[in-house]
mmCIF file of C-alpha atoms in Angstrom:
data_model
loop_
_atom_site.group_PDB
_atom_site.id
_atom_site.type_symbol
_atom_site.label_atom_id
_atom_site.label_comp_id
_atom_site.label_asym_id
_atom_site.label_seq_id
_atom_site.Cartn_x
_atom_site.Cartn_y
_atom_site.Cartn_z
ATOM 1 C CA GLN A 1 95.117 74.113 67.994
ATOM 2 C CA LEU A 2 93.466 76.557 65.817
ATOM 3 C CA THR A 3 95.487 79.665 66.003
ATOM 4 C CA GLU A 4 94.986 82.710 67.549
ATOM 5 C CA GLN A 5 93.032 84.743 64.654
ATOM 6 C CA THR A 6 91.362 81.516 63.194
ATOM 7 C CA SER A 7 89.601 80.783 66.558
ATOM 8 C CA LYS A 8 88.528 84.214 66.869
ATOM 9 C CA LEU A 9 86.794 84.333 63.250
ATOM 10 C CA VAL A 10 85.122 82.022 64.285
ATOM 11 C CA ILE A 11 83.696 82.400 67.700
ATOM 12 C CA ARG A 12 82.531 85.730 66.793
ATOM 13 C CA GLN A 13 80.876 83.928 63.619
ATOM 14 C CA ILE A 14 78.950 81.641 65.776
ATOM 15 C CA THR A 15 77.900 84.597 68.487
ATOM 16 C CA ASN A 16 76.538 86.895 66.081
ATOM 17 C CA GLU A 17 74.327 84.376 64.266
ATOM 18 C CA GLY A 18 70.992 83.286 65.773
ATOM 19 C CA ASP A 19 69.955 80.550 68.157
ATOM 20 C CA SER A 20 68.064 78.658 64.553
ATOM 21 C CA ASP A 21 71.783 78.455 62.996
ATOM 22 C CA ILE A 22 72.421 74.613 62.737
ATOM 23 C CA PHE A 23 76.486 74.236 62.322
ATOM 24 C CA LEU A 24 78.596 71.771 60.443
ATOM 25 C CA TRP A 25 81.420 69.724 62.848
ATOM 26 C CA VAL A 26 83.484 68.539 60.301
ATOM 27 C CA VAL A 27 86.729 66.113 61.630
ATOM 28 C CA GLN A 28 88.291 63.187 60.201
ATOM 29 C CA ALA A 29 88.232 59.686 61.180
ATOM 30 C CA THR A 30 91.615 59.372 60.850
ATOM 31 C CA VAL A 31 91.981 61.633 63.622
ATOM 32 C CA ARG A 32 91.908 60.386 66.887
ATOM 33 C CA PRO A 33 88.830 62.286 68.759
ATOM 34 C CA ALA A 34 91.496 63.600 71.781
ATOM 35 C CA ASN A 35 92.633 65.852 68.686
ATOM 36 C CA TRP A 36 88.957 67.603 67.636
ATOM 37 C CA THR A 37 90.222 70.820 67.761
ATOM 38 C CA ALA A 38 86.554 72.315 67.663
ATOM 39 C CA SER A 39 85.388 70.457 70.107
ATOM 40 C CA ARG A 40 86.074 73.368 72.580
ATOM 41 C CA LEU A 41 84.465 75.886 70.631
ATOM 42 C CA ILE A 42 81.626 73.616 70.361
ATOM 43 C CA SER A 43 80.800 72.884 73.816
ATOM 44 C CA GLU A 44 82.187 76.641 75.507
ATOM 45 C CA ASN A 45 79.423 77.877 73.578
ATOM 46 C CA GLY A 46 76.523 76.156 74.001
ATOM 47 C CA LEU A 47 76.083 74.690 71.007
ATOM 48 C CA LEU A 48 76.011 70.727 70.771
ATOM 49 C CA ASP A 49 72.225 70.929 70.198
ATOM 50 C CA ARG A 50 72.099 73.003 67.160
ATOM 51 C CA THR A 51 75.849 70.732 65.552
ATOM 52 C CA ILE A 52 75.393 67.687 62.888
ATOM 53 C CA GLY A 53 79.119 66.143 62.782
ATOM 54 C CA VAL A 54 80.388 64.944 59.705
ATOM 55 C CA ILE A 55 83.080 62.709 60.196
ATOM 56 C CA THR A 56 85.279 62.130 57.099
ATOM 57 C CA ARG A 57 87.704 59.589 55.132
ATOM 58 C CA CYS A 58 85.825 56.693 56.934
ATOM 59 C CA ASP A 59 86.563 54.868 53.782
ATOM 60 C CA ARG A 60 90.519 55.286 55.279
ATOM 61 C CA LEU A 61 90.345 53.445 58.150
ATOM 62 C CA GLU A 62 91.793 50.006 59.129
ATOM 63 C CA MET A 63 88.494 46.724 60.256
ATOM 64 C CA HIS A 64 90.142 47.504 64.046
ATOM 65 C CA GLU A 65 89.323 51.113 63.598
ATOM 66 C CA VAL A 66 85.691 50.536 63.167
ATOM 67 C CA ASP A 67 84.300 50.128 66.007
ATOM 68 C CA ASP A 68 85.564 53.083 67.236
ATOM 69 C CA LEU A 69 83.669 54.554 64.521
ATOM 70 C CA ARG A 70 80.040 53.007 65.239
ATOM 71 C CA ASN A 71 80.432 54.405 68.573
ATOM 72 C CA TRP A 72 80.568 57.573 67.596
ATOM 73 C CA LEU A 73 77.865 57.427 65.543
ATOM 74 C CA ASP A 74 75.954 55.302 67.694
ATOM 75 C CA PRO A 75 73.518 58.024 68.769
ATOM 76 C CA SER A 76 73.023 55.951 72.476
ATOM 77 C CA PHE A 77 76.817 55.515 73.213
ATOM 78 C CA ALA A 78 78.181 57.840 75.600
ATOM 79 C CA GLY A 79 81.537 57.522 76.365
ATOM 80 C CA ASP A 80 84.187 59.617 77.978
ATOM 81 C CA ASP A 81 85.392 61.954 75.262
ATOM 82 C CA ARG A 82 82.396 62.004 73.334
ATOM 83 C CA LEU A 83 80.230 65.001 72.771
ATOM 84 C CA GLN A 84 76.656 64.267 73.123
ATOM 85 C CA LEU A 85 75.187 66.011 69.851
ATOM 86 C CA GLN A 86 71.678 65.783 70.355
ATOM 87 C CA PRO A 87 69.646 65.601 68.582
ATOM 88 C CA HIS A 88 71.549 65.729 65.232
ATOM 89 C CA GLY A 89 74.576 63.375 66.046
ATOM 90 C CA PHE A 90 77.219 62.022 63.643
ATOM 91 C CA VAL A 91 77.599 60.603 60.102
ATOM 92 C CA GLY A 92 80.561 58.671 58.955
ATOM 93 C CA ILE A 93 80.910 59.798 54.863
ATOM 94 C CA ALA A 94 83.684 58.619 52.660
ATOM 95 C CA SER A 95 86.295 60.658 50.855
ATOM 96 C CA LYS A 96 87.244 59.631 47.776
ATOM 97 C CA VAL A 97 87.210 61.260 45.121
ATOM 98 C CA PHE A 98 87.701 60.364 41.445
ATOM 99 C CA PRO A 99 88.255 61.832 38.037
ATOM 100 C CA GLN A 100 86.072 62.951 35.803
ATOM 101 C CA LYS A 101 86.024 60.485 32.329
ATOM 102 C CA ASP A 102 85.932 62.712 29.250
ATOM 103 C CA ASN A 103 82.493 63.229 28.100
ATOM 104 C CA GLU A 104 80.844 62.038 31.709
ATOM 105 C CA SER A 105 78.715 64.420 32.776
ATOM 106 C CA PHE A 106 79.059 65.958 36.572
ATOM 107 C CA HIS A 107 75.511 64.107 37.668
ATOM 108 C CA SER A 108 77.168 60.702 36.099
ATOM 109 C CA LEU A 109 80.143 61.396 38.418
ATOM 110 C CA MET A 110 78.754 62.494 41.309
ATOM 111 C CA HIS A 111 76.443 58.986 41.640
ATOM 112 C CA ARG A 112 79.528 57.050 40.599
ATOM 113 C CA GLN A 113 81.300 58.398 43.656
ATOM 114 C CA ALA A 114 77.814 57.481 45.362
ATOM 115 C CA VAL A 115 77.932 53.741 44.200
ATOM 116 C CA ALA A 116 81.766 53.442 45.580
ATOM 117 C CA GLU A 117 80.777 55.515 48.575
ATOM 118 C CA VAL A 118 77.720 52.285 49.406
ATOM 119 C CA GLN A 119 80.805 49.909 49.348
ATOM 120 C CA SER A 120 83.887 51.686 50.827
ATOM 121 C CA PHE A 121 80.958 50.921 54.160
ATOM 122 C CA ASN A 122 79.936 47.679 52.669
ATOM 123 C CA GLU A 123 84.044 46.681 52.648
ATOM 124 C CA ILE A 124 84.318 47.234 56.278
ATOM 125 C CA GLY A 125 80.897 45.944 57.276
ATOM 126 C CA MET A 126 78.647 48.641 58.068
ATOM 127 C CA GLN A 127 75.828 48.025 56.032
ATOM 128 C CA ASP A 128 73.359 48.452 58.542
ATOM 129 C CA GLU A 129 74.782 51.929 59.099
ATOM 130 C CA ILE A 130 73.244 53.462 55.865
ATOM 131 C CA SER A 131 70.539 51.487 56.404
ATOM 132 C CA GLU A 132 70.237 53.678 59.660
ATOM 133 C CA ASP A 133 71.181 56.798 57.770
ATOM 134 C CA ARG A 134 74.142 57.297 59.775
ATOM 135 C CA ALA A 135 76.580 56.799 56.809
ATOM 136 C CA SER A 136 76.971 57.740 53.317
ATOM 137 C CA ILE A 137 76.712 61.695 51.426
ATOM 138 C CA LYS A 138 73.160 60.815 50.961
ATOM 139 C CA ALA A 139 72.766 60.036 54.773
ATOM 140 C CA LEU A 140 74.639 63.423 55.542
ATOM 141 C CA MET A 141 72.029 64.814 52.602
ATOM 142 C CA SER A 142 68.733 63.619 54.348
ATOM 143 C CA LYS A 143 70.080 65.196 57.697
ATOM 144 C CA VAL A 144 70.432 68.832 56.061
ATOM 145 C CA SER A 145 67.312 68.383 54.592
ATOM 146 C CA SER A 146 65.384 67.534 57.348
ATOM 147 C CA VAL A 147 66.937 70.424 59.728
ATOM 148 C CA TYR A 148 66.518 72.743 57.083
ATOM 149 C CA ALA A 149 62.667 71.841 56.442
ATOM 150 C CA LYS A 150 62.055 71.502 60.844
ATOM 151 C CA HIS A 151 63.772 75.667 60.611
ATOM 152 C CA VAL A 152 61.618 76.407 57.891
ATOM 153 C CA ILE A 153 58.360 75.251 59.594
ATOM 154 C CA THR A 154 59.666 75.805 62.817
ATOM 155 C CA THR A 155 60.932 79.478 62.624
ATOM 156 C CA TRP A 156 60.648 80.792 59.097
ATOM 157 C CA LEU A 157 57.604 79.999 58.555
ATOM 158 C CA PRO A 158 55.774 81.243 61.509
ATOM 159 C CA GLY A 159 58.163 84.289 61.407
ATOM 160 C CA THR A 160 57.521 85.530 57.922
ATOM 161 C CA VAL A 161 53.383 84.887 58.469
ATOM 162 C CA ASN A 162 53.944 87.362 61.784
ATOM 163 C CA ARG A 163 55.592 90.007 59.755
ATOM 164 C CA LEU A 164 52.949 90.049 57.113
ATOM 165 C CA LEU A 165 50.366 89.478 59.361
ATOM 166 C CA ALA A 166 51.776 92.869 61.058
ATOM 167 C CA ALA A 167 51.934 94.870 57.523
ATOM 168 C CA TRP A 168 48.585 93.572 56.841
ATOM 169 C CA THR A 169 47.302 95.190 59.832
ATOM 170 C CA LEU A 170 48.614 97.870 59.520
ATOM 171 C CA CYS A 171 47.115 98.507 56.064
ATOM 172 C CA CYS A 172 43.406 97.233 56.651
ATOM 173 C CA GLU A 173 43.679 99.788 60.236
ATOM 174 C CA GLU A 174 44.636 102.657 57.347
ATOM 175 C CA LEU A 175 41.854 102.020 54.995
ATOM 176 C CA LYS A 176 38.776 101.341 57.463
ATOM 177 C CA ALA A 177 40.196 104.466 58.892
ATOM 178 C CA LEU A 178 40.021 106.274 55.447
ATOM 179 C CA GLY A 179 36.797 103.927 54.341
ATOM 180 C CA LEU A 180 38.446 105.170 50.678
ATOM 181 C CA PRO A 181 41.059 103.372 48.193
ATOM 182 C CA ARG A 182 44.864 105.392 49.129
ATOM 183 C CA CYS A 183 45.055 108.545 46.911
ATOM 184 C CA SER A 184 47.808 111.126 46.696
ATOM 185 C CA GLY A 185 45.366 114.138 47.919
ATOM 186 C CA ALA A 186 42.167 113.299 49.709
ATOM 187 C CA LEU A 187 39.184 112.851 47.566
ATOM 188 C CA HIS A 188 36.232 116.016 48.396
ATOM 189 C CA GLY A 189 33.500 117.283 46.517
ATOM 190 C CA ASP A 190 32.522 116.052 43.548
ATOM 191 C CA ALA A 191 35.273 113.335 42.980
ATOM 192 C CA LEU A 192 34.026 111.996 46.464
ATOM 193 C CA ALA A 193 30.272 111.898 45.178
ATOM 194 C CA GLN A 194 31.573 109.933 41.580
ATOM 195 C CA LEU A 195 33.342 107.506 43.809
ATOM 196 C CA MET A 196 31.067 106.558 46.093
ATOM 197 C CA GLU A 197 28.265 106.538 43.011
ATOM 198 C CA ALA A 198 30.421 104.257 41.194
ATOM 199 C CA ALA A 199 30.590 102.094 44.485
ATOM 200 C CA SER A 200 26.546 102.038 44.535
ATOM 201 C CA GLU A 201 25.885 100.938 41.077
ATOM 202 C CA GLU A 202 29.413 98.084 41.553
ATOM 203 C CA ALA A 203 27.283 96.734 44.575
ATOM 204 C CA THR A 204 23.752 96.946 42.711
ATOM 205 C CA ARG A 205 25.320 95.011 39.801
ATOM 206 C CA ARG A 206 26.667 92.520 42.004
ATOM 207 C CA LEU A 207 23.523 92.193 44.226
ATOM 208 C CA LYS A 208 21.151 92.162 41.449
ATOM 209 C CA PRO A 209 21.087 88.094 41.315
ATOM 210 C CA LEU A 210 20.228 87.823 44.433
ATOM 211 C CA VAL A 211 16.417 88.398 44.090
ATOM 212 C CA GLY A 212 15.972 85.502 41.309
ATOM 213 C CA LEU A 213 17.905 83.395 43.595
ATOM 214 C CA ALA A 214 15.140 84.094 46.222
ATOM 215 C CA LYS A 215 12.940 82.974 44.128
ATOM 216 C CA GLN A 216 14.619 79.647 43.107
ATOM 217 C CA LEU A 217 15.556 79.101 46.818
ATOM 218 C CA PHE A 218 11.398 79.336 47.803
ATOM 219 C CA LEU A 219 10.650 77.544 44.795
ATOM 220 C CA THR A 220 13.000 74.329 46.134
ATOM 221 C CA SER A 221 13.144 74.487 49.448
ATOM 222 C CA SER A 222 9.326 75.382 49.853
ATOM 223 C CA LEU A 223 7.277 75.031 47.092
ATOM 224 C CA GLN A 224 7.847 71.712 45.614
ATOM 225 C CA PRO A 225 8.429 69.721 48.652
ATOM 226 C CA LEU A 226 4.973 71.472 50.234
ATOM 227 C CA ARG A 227 3.224 70.713 46.892
ATOM 228 C CA ALA A 228 4.862 67.035 46.966
ATOM 229 C CA TYR A 229 3.781 66.801 50.991
ATOM 230 C CA LEU A 230 0.467 67.527 49.992
ATOM 231 C CA GLU A 231 -0.201 65.796 47.433
ATOM 232 C CA LYS A 232 1.206 62.541 49.265
ATOM 233 C CA GLU A 233 -1.060 63.310 52.596
ATOM 234 C CA LEU A 234 -4.230 64.349 50.468
ATOM 235 C CA GLU A 235 -3.928 60.809 48.757
ATOM 236 C CA THR A 236 -3.631 59.228 51.432
ATOM 237 C CA ILE A 237 -6.970 60.610 53.160
ATOM 238 C CA SER A 238 -8.944 60.017 50.027
ATOM 239 C CA LYS A 239 -8.993 56.574 50.632
ATOM 240 C CA SER A 240 -10.067 56.665 54.103
ATOM 241 C CA GLU A 241 -13.944 54.992 54.758
ATOM 242 C CA LEU A 242 -15.408 57.537 56.960
ATOM 243 C CA GLU A 243 -18.606 57.207 59.373
ATOM 244 C CA LEU A 244 -20.813 60.275 57.918
ATOM 245 C CA VAL A 245 -21.559 60.868 61.426
ATOM 246 C CA LEU A 246 -18.063 61.401 62.769
ATOM 247 C CA SER A 247 -17.166 62.627 58.740
ATOM 248 C CA LYS A 248 -16.524 66.551 60.087
ATOM 249 C CA THR A 249 -15.156 65.495 63.561
ATOM 250 C CA LEU A 250 -12.480 63.143 61.480
ATOM 251 C CA LEU A 251 -11.981 65.277 58.950
ATOM 252 C CA ASP A 252 -11.114 67.929 61.416
ATOM 253 C CA ASP A 253 -8.198 66.324 63.273
ATOM 254 C CA SER A 254 -7.208 65.056 59.492
ATOM 255 C CA CYS A 255 -6.628 68.601 58.349
ATOM 256 C CA SER A 256 -4.940 69.299 61.416
ATOM 257 C CA ASP A 257 -2.229 66.638 61.348
ATOM 258 C CA LEU A 258 -1.437 67.439 57.869
ATOM 259 C CA CYS A 259 -1.010 71.020 58.577
ATOM 260 C CA LEU A 260 1.185 70.350 61.763
ATOM 261 C CA ASN A 261 4.455 69.437 59.916
ATOM 262 C CA LEU A 262 4.316 72.163 56.623
ATOM 263 C CA PRO A 263 7.222 71.581 55.315
ATOM 264 C CA ILE A 264 7.875 75.504 54.415
ATOM 265 C CA LYS A 265 11.168 77.198 55.345
ATOM 266 C CA GLU A 266 11.291 80.496 56.817
ATOM 267 C CA VAL A 267 14.563 81.691 56.186
ATOM 268 C CA HIS A 268 16.519 80.554 53.519
ATOM 269 C CA GLU A 269 20.863 80.382 54.512
ATOM 270 C CA ALA A 270 21.941 79.993 51.295
ATOM 271 C CA TRP A 271 20.601 83.004 50.228
ATOM 272 C CA LEU A 272 23.064 85.394 52.916
ATOM 273 C CA GLU A 273 26.200 83.312 52.214
ATOM 274 C CA GLN A 274 25.977 83.840 48.921
ATOM 275 C CA ALA A 275 25.170 87.359 48.540
ATOM 276 C CA PHE A 276 28.101 87.815 51.016
ATOM 277 C CA ALA A 277 30.158 85.795 48.246
ATOM 278 C CA LEU A 278 28.971 88.509 45.855
ATOM 279 C CA LEU A 279 30.462 91.047 47.726
ATOM 280 C CA ALA A 280 34.309 89.141 48.173
ATOM 281 C CA GLU A 281 34.456 88.746 44.824
ATOM 282 C CA ASP A 282 37.582 89.862 43.190
ATOM 283 C CA GLU A 283 36.790 90.772 39.496
ATOM 284 C CA GLY A 284 36.894 93.455 37.496
ATOM 285 C CA SER A 285 38.156 96.934 37.958
ATOM 286 C CA PHE A 286 36.338 97.862 40.689
ATOM 287 C CA ARG A 287 37.238 96.907 43.748
ATOM 288 C CA LEU A 288 34.344 97.196 46.687
ATOM 289 C CA GLN A 289 37.336 95.412 48.835
ATOM 290 C CA ARG A 290 38.670 99.215 49.055
ATOM 291 C CA PHE A 291 35.436 100.377 51.248
ATOM 292 C CA PRO A 292 35.270 97.908 54.061
ATOM 293 C CA GLU A 293 33.595 100.410 55.904
ATOM 294 C CA PHE A 294 30.755 100.596 52.975
ATOM 295 C CA VAL A 295 31.010 96.575 52.555
ATOM 296 C CA LYS A 296 30.698 95.911 56.601
ATOM 297 C CA LYS A 297 27.093 97.907 56.306
ATOM 298 C CA LEU A 298 26.316 96.519 52.940
ATOM 299 C CA LYS A 299 26.664 93.189 55.342
ATOM 300 C CA SER A 300 24.413 94.864 58.285
ATOM 301 C CA HIS A 301 21.499 95.535 56.147
ATOM 302 C CA LEU A 302 21.371 91.965 54.252
ATOM 303 C CA GLU A 303 21.500 90.169 57.823
ATOM 304 C CA SER A 304 18.697 92.900 58.432
ATOM 305 C CA ASN A 305 16.704 92.087 55.243
ATOM 306 C CA VAL A 306 17.429 88.336 54.518
ATOM 307 C CA PRO A 307 13.986 87.332 52.547
ATOM 308 C CA LYS A 308 11.541 85.194 54.825
ATOM 309 C CA LEU A 309 8.414 83.708 54.336
ATOM 310 C CA ALA A 310 5.673 84.346 57.201
ATOM 311 C CA LYS A 311 5.608 80.818 58.000
ATOM 312 C CA GLU A 312 2.887 80.725 60.405
ATOM 313 C CA ALA A 313 0.345 83.500 58.461
ATOM 314 C CA VAL A 314 0.967 80.555 55.079
ATOM 315 C CA ALA A 315 0.125 78.167 57.342
ATOM 316 C CA GLN A 316 -2.757 79.482 58.778
ATOM 317 C CA ASP A 317 -3.766 80.643 55.277
ATOM 318 C CA ILE A 318 -3.582 76.227 54.133
ATOM 319 C CA LYS A 319 -5.209 75.040 57.063
ATOM 320 C CA LYS A 320 -7.782 77.933 56.742
ATOM 321 C CA TYR A 321 -8.313 76.156 53.027
ATOM 322 C CA LEU A 322 -8.565 73.199 53.705
ATOM 323 C CA LYS A 323 -10.870 73.311 56.632
ATOM 324 C CA ARG A 324 -13.426 74.185 53.853
ATOM 325 C CA VAL A 325 -12.126 71.444 51.120
ATOM 326 C CA PHE A 326 -12.975 68.883 54.019
ATOM 327 C CA ASP A 327 -15.953 70.396 55.678
ATOM 328 C CA PRO A 328 -19.005 67.453 54.380
ATOM 329 C CA THR A 329 -21.389 70.306 54.308
ATOM 330 C CA VAL A 330 -19.898 72.500 52.236
ATOM 331 C CA SER A 331 -21.929 73.770 49.585
ATOM 332 C CA VAL A 332 -22.503 71.953 45.701
ATOM 333 C CA ASP A 333 -20.098 74.185 43.942
ATOM 334 C CA MET A 334 -16.940 73.401 46.683
ATOM 335 C CA SER A 335 -17.509 70.063 46.162
ATOM 336 C CA MET A 336 -17.789 70.270 42.677
ATOM 337 C CA VAL A 337 -14.226 72.184 42.967
ATOM 338 C CA CYS A 338 -12.607 70.574 45.522
ATOM 339 C CA GLY A 339 -14.408 66.942 46.170
ATOM 340 C CA LYS A 340 -17.568 65.227 46.431
ATOM 341 C CA PHE A 341 -18.314 62.036 49.194
ATOM 342 C CA ASP A 342 -19.322 58.727 47.615
ATOM 343 C CA GLU A 343 -21.732 57.715 49.999
ATOM 344 C CA CYS A 344 -22.040 54.011 50.760
ATOM 345 C CA ASP A 345 -24.907 51.280 52.298
ATOM 346 C CA ASP A 346 -23.663 51.136 55.764
ATOM 347 C CA ALA A 347 -23.462 54.949 56.814
ATOM 348 C CA LYS A 348 -20.055 54.995 55.440
ATOM 349 C CA ALA A 349 -18.474 57.547 52.551
ATOM 350 C CA THR A 350 -15.091 57.805 50.859
ATOM 351 C CA ILE A 351 -13.694 61.271 50.092
ATOM 352 C CA ARG A 352 -12.148 62.207 46.660
ATOM 353 C CA PHE A 353 -10.746 64.600 46.140
ATOM 354 C CA LYS A 354 -9.112 67.012 42.918
ATOM 355 C CA VAL A 355 -5.675 66.518 44.018
ATOM 356 C CA ASP A 356 -4.463 69.006 41.976
ATOM 357 C CA ARG A 357 -6.820 71.706 42.023
ATOM 358 C CA ILE A 358 -6.497 71.676 46.467
ATOM 359 C CA VAL A 359 -2.870 71.259 45.619
ATOM 360 C CA GLY A 360 -2.991 74.760 42.830
ATOM 361 C CA THR A 361 -5.165 76.229 45.054
ATOM 362 C CA CYS A 362 -2.559 76.081 48.191
#
């Protein structure tokens, strides 16, 4: 049995540690399980689910004792004297130690002992236990690493993140309340005015590219698609033969259909996304992030003033202009600018548009 002093030390260590701690229970294969003195401590203190059993000196067993060792390593075996260490179970290791040779590195020594350990288990017919990661130092290290990784993922990381989040939340609350960077004294007067002026200048510098971006988005997302669309539709209409009597009606209908699906974007979401990205940049000596209320107001103003194209007005202007172009009764001047009708003998006509000029005017 454990001496009273050692027993108290172990119990104090067990009870003082947290619920996430894992314990190694090391016993000798050459000692009968009934004499494994730590069994009572593990059972009485509810440590069965937080203990990894390590059975040493497996290489010193006789062949007739191997089956008993297998029973202890088998997690599904349930004997009368068996403590169910679930979910970690037991791992068997050999205990033969080799002396270090002259000029032999520690790594080479460990490798030689590992090879010898595997050979020891092979000699007693326990190759399958090595394959199942229930025997060898490698299996023990794998089990310990797995338990540690699980602890890091399920306990340490969440706890650390929560502590960091609490500290960050407190910092954010302080910044929000102040609206200013933390400093040794409250800013006022000229100092405050200069600071706010610097913040405004920094915001202006960051947002200056948005003017050019709005023009570029209008060009690529509206103007270019609109030009391609009008060119295609006008070329199609110009190839059609029209009965002179019905030409005005047919052209009016063509104009309405053409203007129905004009590819014009009213708002460009990419502009606002780029604006927010510019405000979030963490470069330079002046950090707008230290002024959360100021940045919040900037974002609000940006959302309220997103560049918009008056889609309905543009569509109406284009439709009005095209109706004049499509009107077969237009003046000679208009016809010369935009197109002309080629009359045919069978009371039909083909309209010829100056597509580039029409599209350019639109």
